[in-house]
Amino acid sequence: MHLARFPRVRFAHLPTPLEPMSRLSEALGGPSLWVKRDDCTGLAGGGNKTRKLEFLLGEALREGADTLVTHGAVQSNHARQTAAAAARFGLACEIVLEERLNTDAEDYNLSGNVLLDRLLGGRLRRVPAGTDMDAALERVAEEVRAQGRRPYVIPGGGSNAVGALGYADCARELVAQADAQGLRIDRIVTATGSAGTHAGLVAGLAVIGAEIPVHGFGVRAPKERQEANVHALAVKTAARLGHGDRVRREMIVADCDCVGAGYGIADEGVFEALRLAARTEGLLLDPVYSGKAMKGLVDYARKGRWAGETVVFLHTGGAQGLAGYTSVLEGHLE
Ligand SMILES: *Cc1c(COP(=O)(O)O)cnc(C)c1O
């Protein structure tokens, strides 16, 4: 794996810290939990989209683009980080927000990431839930072209084989950190949504031959669809790295039971996970992604799964959206 072969620009704060979660491990009675702090990637609050954007921006700038075009849910962390990356390089940023949750709550619609998108200069437009978002991006790109500008279209979550290179690099970085401190990692746990994070990790680990299992906790799609999406993208990403054959289907594991009632809908398990992480480790998770993954991890730990293992939780970020869920969290903070 030789990532310098791919265009990339540098703005992420790397390497992100790898820290023990001793008090959380103790509270759950094991396994031995560590956290990879990708909430600290540094771009306007950070999060997992930043690593992907280094490679996506590398390509956009090489192509001479002057406008980034992307989409997400209303409280998208990806939209915020993309708007910040655009600002950083003097590009315009057109964002299509899907009203996926169908809520008119003022905090959700105006606060959190939405407020930050606007502050960062992102141009927002909204479309109803269920809109064909790829087609919507193409329409915006066409509009941008008609104005004589040059769009670079980034898929939802930055999840294609270019963006996923960021997580192949994260796999390499994590293994190097663990090796330097003599830490044997038995398993990596991550939230998995648009799939680039999960797929990039699996591809990177497979290509370097590290053979650490990755366990995804789904946030939206059912298990079969999620695993198929991750698998397809992991193969593409590994192929880009010259070794598509090294990703096998059984390497892809996603448990989507923690989704609960649906994307972006939090339940008591999520609230408890948010409180636990905050009050044992001072870590801020979010109710849509990292909090759902932590809900899954807490459940597994309590069932004695992975007992005796060393498990690394990839903190994908999301706390910048918390203010958008003020009313949702009210009544669940005690
Ligand atoms: C986007 C996001 C994820 C999911 O990552 P994917 O690469 O889309 O699967 C997880 N956590 C947070 C906070 C996110 O913003």
Tab-separated table of C-alpha atoms and ligand atoms in Angstrom:
chain	number	residue	atom	x	y	z
A	1	MET	CA	0.000	0.000	0.000
A	2	HIS	CA	1.589	3.249	-1.160
A	3	LEU	CA	-0.840	6.098	-0.648
A	4	ALA	CA	1.450	8.811	-1.983
A	5	ARG	CA	0.455	7.499	-5.431
A	6	PHE	CA	-2.906	9.208	-4.999
A	7	PRO	CA	-3.605	12.936	-5.078
A	8	ARG	CA	-4.185	14.222	-1.559
A	9	VAL	CA	-4.167	17.493	0.294
A	10	ARG	CA	-3.341	17.672	3.979
A	11	PHE	CA	-5.505	19.324	6.564
A	12	ALA	CA	-6.490	16.565	8.994
A	13	HIS	CA	-4.771	16.531	12.368
A	14	LEU	CA	-3.046	13.154	12.136
A	15	PRO	CA	-2.329	10.783	13.688
A	16	THR	CA	-5.411	10.990	15.885
A	17	PRO	CA	-4.846	9.791	19.463
A	18	LEU	CA	-5.386	6.164	20.516
A	19	GLU	CA	-6.487	6.219	24.144
A	20	PRO	CA	-7.594	3.661	26.742
A	21	MET	CA	-11.176	3.875	28.021
A	22	SER	CA	-10.373	2.425	31.458
A	23	ARG	CA	-13.401	3.705	33.320
A	24	LEU	CA	-15.840	2.622	30.633
A	25	SER	CA	-14.185	-0.827	30.465
A	26	GLU	CA	-14.541	-1.101	34.215
A	27	ALA	CA	-18.150	0.083	34.219
A	28	LEU	CA	-19.044	-2.607	31.664
A	29	GLY	CA	-16.895	-5.353	33.210
A	30	GLY	CA	-14.795	-5.748	30.058
A	31	PRO	CA	-13.635	-6.137	27.295
A	32	SER	CA	-10.597	-3.842	27.464
A	33	LEU	CA	-11.807	-0.833	25.489
A	34	TRP	CA	-9.712	1.730	23.633
A	35	VAL	CA	-10.831	4.658	21.520
A	36	LYS	CA	-9.353	5.921	18.241
A	37	ARG	CA	-10.114	9.623	18.366
A	38	ASP	CA	-11.260	10.435	14.830
A	39	ASP	CA	-13.562	12.981	16.416
A	40	CYS	CA	-10.307	14.967	16.675
A	41	THR	CA	-9.383	15.209	12.989
A	42	GLY	CA	-9.413	18.972	13.357
A	43	LEU	CA	-11.522	20.320	10.479
A	44	ALA	CA	-14.264	22.605	11.878
A	45	GLY	CA	-14.909	20.204	14.739
A	46	GLY	CA	-13.559	17.108	13.032
A	47	GLY	CA	-15.056	13.697	12.456
A	48	ASN	CA	-14.595	10.816	10.051
A	49	LYS	CA	-15.361	12.696	6.823
A	50	THR	CA	-12.148	14.695	7.132
A	51	ARG	CA	-9.837	11.797	6.238
A	52	LYS	CA	-11.949	11.025	3.161
A	53	LEU	CA	-11.977	14.671	2.115
A	54	GLU	CA	-8.170	14.783	1.977
A	55	PHE	CA	-8.274	12.384	-0.984
A	56	LEU	CA	-11.478	13.793	-2.493
A	57	LEU	CA	-10.119	17.351	-2.415
A	58	GLY	CA	-6.854	16.053	-3.860
A	59	GLU	CA	-8.774	14.863	-6.879
A	60	ALA	CA	-11.064	17.901	-7.056
A	61	LEU	CA	-8.126	20.319	-7.104
A	62	ARG	CA	-6.245	18.235	-9.661
A	63	GLU	CA	-9.320	18.422	-11.914
A	64	GLY	CA	-9.467	22.186	-11.512
A	65	ALA	CA	-12.850	22.190	-9.756
A	66	ASP	CA	-14.063	25.443	-8.194
A	67	THR	CA	-17.238	24.111	-6.527
A	68	LEU	CA	-17.893	21.080	-4.330
A	69	VAL	CA	-21.367	19.539	-4.620
A	70	THR	CA	-22.567	17.037	-2.040
A	71	HIS	CA	-25.548	15.857	0.004
A	72	GLY	CA	-26.546	14.559	3.400
A	73	ALA	CA	-29.346	14.437	5.953
A	74	VAL	CA	-30.250	17.811	7.495
A	75	GLN	CA	-27.868	17.302	10.458
A	76	SER	CA	-25.122	15.868	8.254
A	77	ASN	CA	-21.613	15.953	9.706
A	78	HIS	CA	-20.341	15.225	6.213
A	79	ALA	CA	-21.947	18.435	4.906
A	80	ARG	CA	-20.246	20.467	7.661
A	81	GLN	CA	-16.804	19.001	7.020
A	82	THR	CA	-17.192	19.382	3.245
A	83	ALA	CA	-18.196	23.047	3.641
A	84	ALA	CA	-15.115	23.567	5.825
A	85	ALA	CA	-12.796	21.840	3.338
A	86	ALA	CA	-14.240	23.973	0.533
A	87	ALA	CA	-13.616	27.129	2.552
A	88	ARG	CA	-10.082	26.011	3.270
A	89	PHE	CA	-9.271	25.860	-0.450
A	90	GLY	CA	-11.365	28.808	-1.642
A	91	LEU	CA	-13.989	26.647	-3.355
A	92	ALA	CA	-17.738	27.194	-3.346
A	93	CYS	CA	-19.860	24.481	-1.719
A	94	GLU	CA	-23.375	23.467	-2.777
A	95	ILE	CA	-25.115	21.159	-0.327
A	96	VAL	CA	-28.390	19.314	-0.854
A	97	LEU	CA	-29.967	18.381	2.480
A	98	GLU	CA	-32.511	15.571	2.533
A	99	GLU	CA	-35.283	16.063	5.100
A	100	ARG	CA	-34.891	12.397	6.001
A	101	LEU	CA	-36.353	12.685	9.500
A	102	ASN	CA	-39.453	14.601	8.445
A	103	THR	CA	-39.398	16.805	11.524
A	104	ASP	CA	-40.108	20.508	11.835
A	105	ALA	CA	-38.298	20.765	15.191
A	106	GLU	CA	-36.528	24.110	15.193
A	107	ASP	CA	-33.328	22.856	16.841
A	108	TYR	CA	-32.956	20.037	14.319
A	109	ASN	CA	-33.557	22.316	11.355
A	110	LEU	CA	-31.572	25.379	12.392
A	111	SER	CA	-29.004	24.472	15.026
A	112	GLY	CA	-26.045	22.083	15.281
A	113	ASN	CA	-24.497	21.226	11.915
A	114	VAL	CA	-26.974	23.373	9.937
A	115	LEU	CA	-25.810	26.492	11.750
A	116	LEU	CA	-22.180	25.531	11.125
A	117	ASP	CA	-22.772	24.730	7.425
A	118	ARG	CA	-24.079	28.258	6.965
A	119	LEU	CA	-21.305	29.831	9.005
A	120	LEU	CA	-18.771	27.997	6.828
A	121	GLY	CA	-20.346	29.471	3.700
A	122	GLY	CA	-22.095	26.342	2.454
A	123	ARG	CA	-25.069	27.037	0.169
A	124	LEU	CA	-27.921	24.883	1.382
A	125	ARG	CA	-30.999	23.642	-0.397
A	126	ARG	CA	-33.490	21.161	0.975
A	127	VAL	CA	-35.361	18.306	-0.640
A	128	PRO	CA	-38.028	15.992	0.797
A	129	ALA	CA	-37.290	12.559	2.266
A	130	GLY	CA	-36.969	9.846	-0.341
A	131	THR	CA	-35.615	12.106	-3.110
A	132	ASP	CA	-33.162	10.370	-5.461
A	133	MET	CA	-30.114	12.135	-4.025
A	134	ASP	CA	-27.646	11.105	-6.733
A	135	ALA	CA	-29.979	12.562	-9.339
A	136	ALA	CA	-30.369	15.707	-7.197
A	137	LEU	CA	-26.569	16.121	-7.103
A	138	GLU	CA	-26.386	15.762	-10.869
A	139	ARG	CA	-29.025	18.498	-11.303
A	140	VAL	CA	-27.062	20.858	-9.072
A	141	ALA	CA	-23.823	20.004	-10.896
A	142	GLU	CA	-25.568	20.827	-14.188
A	143	GLU	CA	-26.717	24.178	-12.784
A	144	VAL	CA	-23.181	24.940	-11.640
A	145	ARG	CA	-21.812	24.088	-15.087
A	146	ALA	CA	-24.449	26.303	-16.721
A	147	GLN	CA	-23.030	29.200	-14.673
A	148	GLY	CA	-19.601	28.521	-16.140
A	149	ARG	CA	-18.226	26.990	-12.950
A	150	ARG	CA	-16.571	23.588	-12.491
A	151	PRO	CA	-18.294	21.252	-10.039
A	152	TYR	CA	-16.742	18.257	-8.276
A	153	VAL	CA	-19.466	15.918	-7.082
A	154	ILE	CA	-18.877	14.115	-3.777
A	155	PRO	CA	-21.296	11.267	-3.038
A	156	GLY	CA	-23.133	11.097	0.303
A	157	GLY	CA	-20.715	10.576	3.186
A	158	GLY	CA	-17.765	10.942	0.795
A	159	SER	CA	-18.117	7.195	0.352
A	160	ASN	CA	-16.546	6.080	-2.893
A	161	ALA	CA	-13.230	4.360	-3.586
A	162	VAL	CA	-11.423	7.718	-3.453
A	163	GLY	CA	-12.802	8.812	-0.083
A	164	ALA	CA	-12.405	5.349	1.426
A	165	LEU	CA	-8.638	5.632	0.897
A	166	GLY	CA	-8.745	7.889	3.966
A	167	TYR	CA	-9.818	4.914	6.062
A	168	ALA	CA	-7.336	2.551	4.443
A	169	ASP	CA	-4.801	5.067	5.729
A	170	CYS	CA	-6.490	5.106	9.146
A	171	ALA	CA	-6.086	1.312	9.327
A	172	ARG	CA	-2.381	1.663	8.608
A	173	GLU	CA	-2.052	4.484	11.161
A	174	LEU	CA	-3.872	2.535	13.888
A	175	VAL	CA	-1.810	-0.624	13.403
A	176	ALA	CA	1.408	1.427	13.507
A	177	GLN	CA	0.317	3.091	16.769
A	178	ALA	CA	-0.610	-0.243	18.330
A	179	ASP	CA	2.687	-1.809	17.240
A	180	ALA	CA	4.684	1.120	18.618
A	181	GLN	CA	3.125	0.669	22.054
A	182	GLY	CA	2.951	-3.125	22.053
A	183	LEU	CA	-0.850	-3.150	22.046
A	184	ARG	CA	-2.437	-6.227	20.503
A	185	ILE	CA	-5.805	-5.265	18.972
A	186	ASP	CA	-8.348	-8.096	18.752
A	187	ARG	CA	-11.149	-6.128	17.113
A	188	ILE	CA	-12.106	-2.731	15.723
A	189	VAL	CA	-15.644	-1.403	16.158
A	190	THR	CA	-17.162	1.404	14.086
A	191	ALA	CA	-20.495	2.933	13.175
A	192	THR	CA	-21.302	2.117	9.548
A	193	GLY	CA	-23.594	4.223	7.346
A	194	SER	CA	-22.669	5.263	3.821
A	195	ALA	CA	-19.981	2.561	4.168
A	196	GLY	CA	-16.752	4.399	3.297
A	197	THR	CA	-15.326	4.234	6.792
A	198	HIS	CA	-16.020	0.532	7.295
A	199	ALA	CA	-14.963	-0.382	3.743
A	200	GLY	CA	-11.770	1.675	3.886
A	201	LEU	CA	-10.753	0.084	7.185
A	202	VAL	CA	-11.356	-3.446	5.892
A	203	ALA	CA	-9.548	-2.703	2.620
A	204	GLY	CA	-6.555	-1.149	4.400
A	205	LEU	CA	-6.249	-3.978	6.919
A	206	ALA	CA	-6.562	-6.603	4.176
A	207	VAL	CA	-3.983	-4.934	1.977
A	208	ILE	CA	-1.416	-4.617	4.777
A	209	GLY	CA	-2.259	-8.132	5.966
A	210	ALA	CA	-3.128	-7.114	9.536
A	211	GLU	CA	-6.147	-9.427	9.828
A	212	ILE	CA	-7.898	-7.551	12.625
A	213	PRO	CA	-11.667	-8.142	12.394
A	214	VAL	CA	-13.811	-5.030	11.941
A	215	HIS	CA	-17.291	-5.009	13.436
A	216	GLY	CA	-19.713	-2.438	12.065
A	217	PHE	CA	-22.780	-1.277	13.925
A	218	GLY	CA	-25.291	-0.095	11.324
A	219	VAL	CA	-27.139	3.213	11.583
A	220	ARG	CA	-29.631	2.917	8.734
A	221	ALA	CA	-29.830	-0.014	6.306
A	222	PRO	CA	-30.670	-3.597	7.287
A	223	LYS	CA	-27.763	-6.029	7.737
A	224	GLU	CA	-27.788	-7.694	4.327
A	225	ARG	CA	-27.870	-4.464	2.371
A	226	GLN	CA	-25.279	-2.808	4.618
A	227	GLU	CA	-22.840	-5.708	4.338
A	228	ALA	CA	-23.307	-5.852	0.563
A	229	ASN	CA	-22.631	-2.093	0.259
A	230	VAL	CA	-19.544	-2.280	2.458
A	231	HIS	CA	-18.247	-5.343	0.633
A	232	ALA	CA	-18.621	-3.807	-2.828
A	233	LEU	CA	-16.838	-0.634	-1.756
A	234	ALA	CA	-14.092	-2.501	0.155
A	235	VAL	CA	-13.298	-4.556	-2.969
A	236	LYS	CA	-13.191	-1.386	-5.105
A	237	THR	CA	-10.972	0.384	-2.603
A	238	ALA	CA	-8.578	-2.551	-2.271
A	239	ALA	CA	-8.505	-2.800	-6.081
A	240	ARG	CA	-7.466	0.831	-6.244
A	241	LEU	CA	-4.626	-0.146	-3.933
A	242	GLY	CA	-3.734	-2.995	-6.308
A	243	HIS	CA	-5.175	-5.875	-4.252
A	244	GLY	CA	-8.928	-6.257	-4.814
A	245	ASP	CA	-8.564	-10.019	-4.321
A	246	ARG	CA	-7.569	-9.651	-0.674
A	247	VAL	CA	-11.029	-8.584	0.517
A	248	ARG	CA	-13.224	-11.605	1.196
A	249	ARG	CA	-16.959	-11.445	1.823
A	250	GLU	CA	-16.674	-12.948	5.318
A	251	MET	CA	-14.461	-10.039	6.394
A	252	ILE	CA	-17.542	-7.803	6.298
A	253	VAL	CA	-19.674	-7.947	9.449
A	254	ALA	CA	-22.388	-5.423	10.274
A	255	ASP	CA	-24.885	-5.761	13.098
A	256	CYS	CA	-27.807	-3.492	12.328
A	257	ASP	CA	-30.016	-4.323	15.313
A	258	CYS	CA	-28.893	-1.176	17.162
A	259	VAL	CA	-30.622	0.993	14.496
A	260	GLY	CA	-33.868	0.645	16.487
A	261	ALA	CA	-36.816	2.549	15.026
A	262	GLY	CA	-34.811	4.013	12.144
A	263	TYR	CA	-32.076	6.349	10.934
A	264	GLY	CA	-31.621	9.271	13.292
A	265	ILE	CA	-34.160	8.014	15.812
A	266	ALA	CA	-32.658	7.604	19.261
A	267	ASP	CA	-33.954	5.266	21.956
A	268	GLU	CA	-33.090	4.645	25.605
A	269	GLY	CA	-30.116	2.446	24.631
A	270	VAL	CA	-28.646	5.374	22.686
A	271	PHE	CA	-29.295	7.875	25.477
A	272	GLU	CA	-27.626	5.542	27.957
A	273	ALA	CA	-24.625	5.109	25.641
A	274	LEU	CA	-24.280	8.898	25.341
A	275	ARG	CA	-24.408	9.320	29.129
A	276	LEU	CA	-21.995	6.450	29.784
A	277	ALA	CA	-19.336	7.690	27.351
A	278	ALA	CA	-19.689	11.247	28.643
A	279	ARG	CA	-19.647	10.369	32.337
A	280	THR	CA	-16.976	7.661	32.370
A	281	GLU	CA	-14.593	9.071	29.770
A	282	GLY	CA	-15.601	12.675	29.086
A	283	LEU	CA	-16.327	11.648	25.490
A	284	LEU	CA	-19.065	13.322	23.443
A	285	LEU	CA	-20.947	10.993	21.101
A	286	ASP	CA	-23.958	11.811	18.928
A	287	PRO	CA	-27.408	10.156	18.825
A	288	VAL	CA	-27.306	9.197	15.122
A	289	TYR	CA	-23.930	7.511	14.572
A	290	SER	CA	-21.319	7.144	17.292
A	291	GLY	CA	-23.977	6.853	20.015
A	292	LYS	CA	-25.740	4.046	18.141
A	293	ALA	CA	-22.453	2.190	17.693
A	294	MET	CA	-21.722	2.650	21.398
A	295	LYS	CA	-25.200	1.342	22.213
A	296	GLY	CA	-24.279	-1.812	20.292
A	297	LEU	CA	-20.909	-2.100	21.998
A	298	VAL	CA	-22.425	-1.667	25.481
A	299	ASP	CA	-24.979	-4.368	24.675
A	300	TYR	CA	-22.279	-6.791	23.490
A	301	ALA	CA	-20.102	-6.098	26.553
A	302	ARG	CA	-23.001	-6.776	28.893
A	303	LYS	CA	-23.701	-10.060	27.148
A	304	GLY	CA	-20.087	-11.052	27.757
A	305	ARG	CA	-19.218	-11.029	24.053
A	306	TRP	CA	-15.589	-10.204	23.287
A	307	ALA	CA	-14.678	-10.874	26.959
A	308	GLY	CA	-10.916	-10.748	27.466
A	309	GLU	CA	-10.394	-8.999	24.113
A	310	THR	CA	-8.820	-5.645	23.414
A	311	VAL	CA	-11.382	-3.722	21.376
A	312	VAL	CA	-10.787	-0.365	19.682
A	313	PHE	CA	-13.862	1.833	19.226
A	314	LEU	CA	-13.440	4.212	16.291
A	315	HIS	CA	-14.937	7.520	17.429
A	316	THR	CA	-16.266	8.921	14.174
A	317	GLY	CA	-17.335	12.262	15.716
A	318	GLY	CA	-20.740	13.933	15.470
A	319	ALA	CA	-20.869	16.029	18.643
A	320	GLN	CA	-21.243	19.215	16.556
A	321	GLY	CA	-24.777	18.039	15.808
A	322	LEU	CA	-25.744	17.664	19.476
A	323	ALA	CA	-27.380	21.087	19.763
A	324	GLY	CA	-29.698	20.012	16.938
A	325	TYR	CA	-31.057	17.312	19.235
A	326	THR	CA	-31.645	19.461	22.321
A	327	SER	CA	-35.350	18.666	22.476
A	328	VAL	CA	-34.730	14.977	21.741
A	329	LEU	CA	-32.204	14.740	24.585
A	330	GLU	CA	-34.317	16.690	27.057
A	331	GLY	CA	-35.529	14.340	29.773
A	332	HIS	CA	-32.711	11.856	29.111
A	333	LEU	CA	-29.802	13.681	30.664
A	334	GLU	CA	-30.268	12.562	34.287
B	1	LIG	C1	-20.919	9.786	8.472
B	1	LIG	C2	-20.732	9.364	9.873
B	1	LIG	C3	-20.576	8.002	10.211
B	1	LIG	C4	-20.714	6.894	9.205
B	1	LIG	O1	-19.583	6.764	8.388
B	1	LIG	P1	-19.773	6.199	6.919
B	1	LIG	O2	-18.438	6.275	6.308
B	1	LIG	O3	-20.799	7.066	6.261
B	1	LIG	O4	-20.260	4.793	7.039
B	1	LIG	C5	-20.341	7.682	11.521
B	1	LIG	N1	-20.257	8.629	12.470
B	1	LIG	C6	-20.414	9.938	12.191
B	1	LIG	C7	-20.351	10.899	13.306
B	1	LIG	C8	-20.652	10.357	10.891
B	1	LIG	O5	-20.814	11.653	10.626
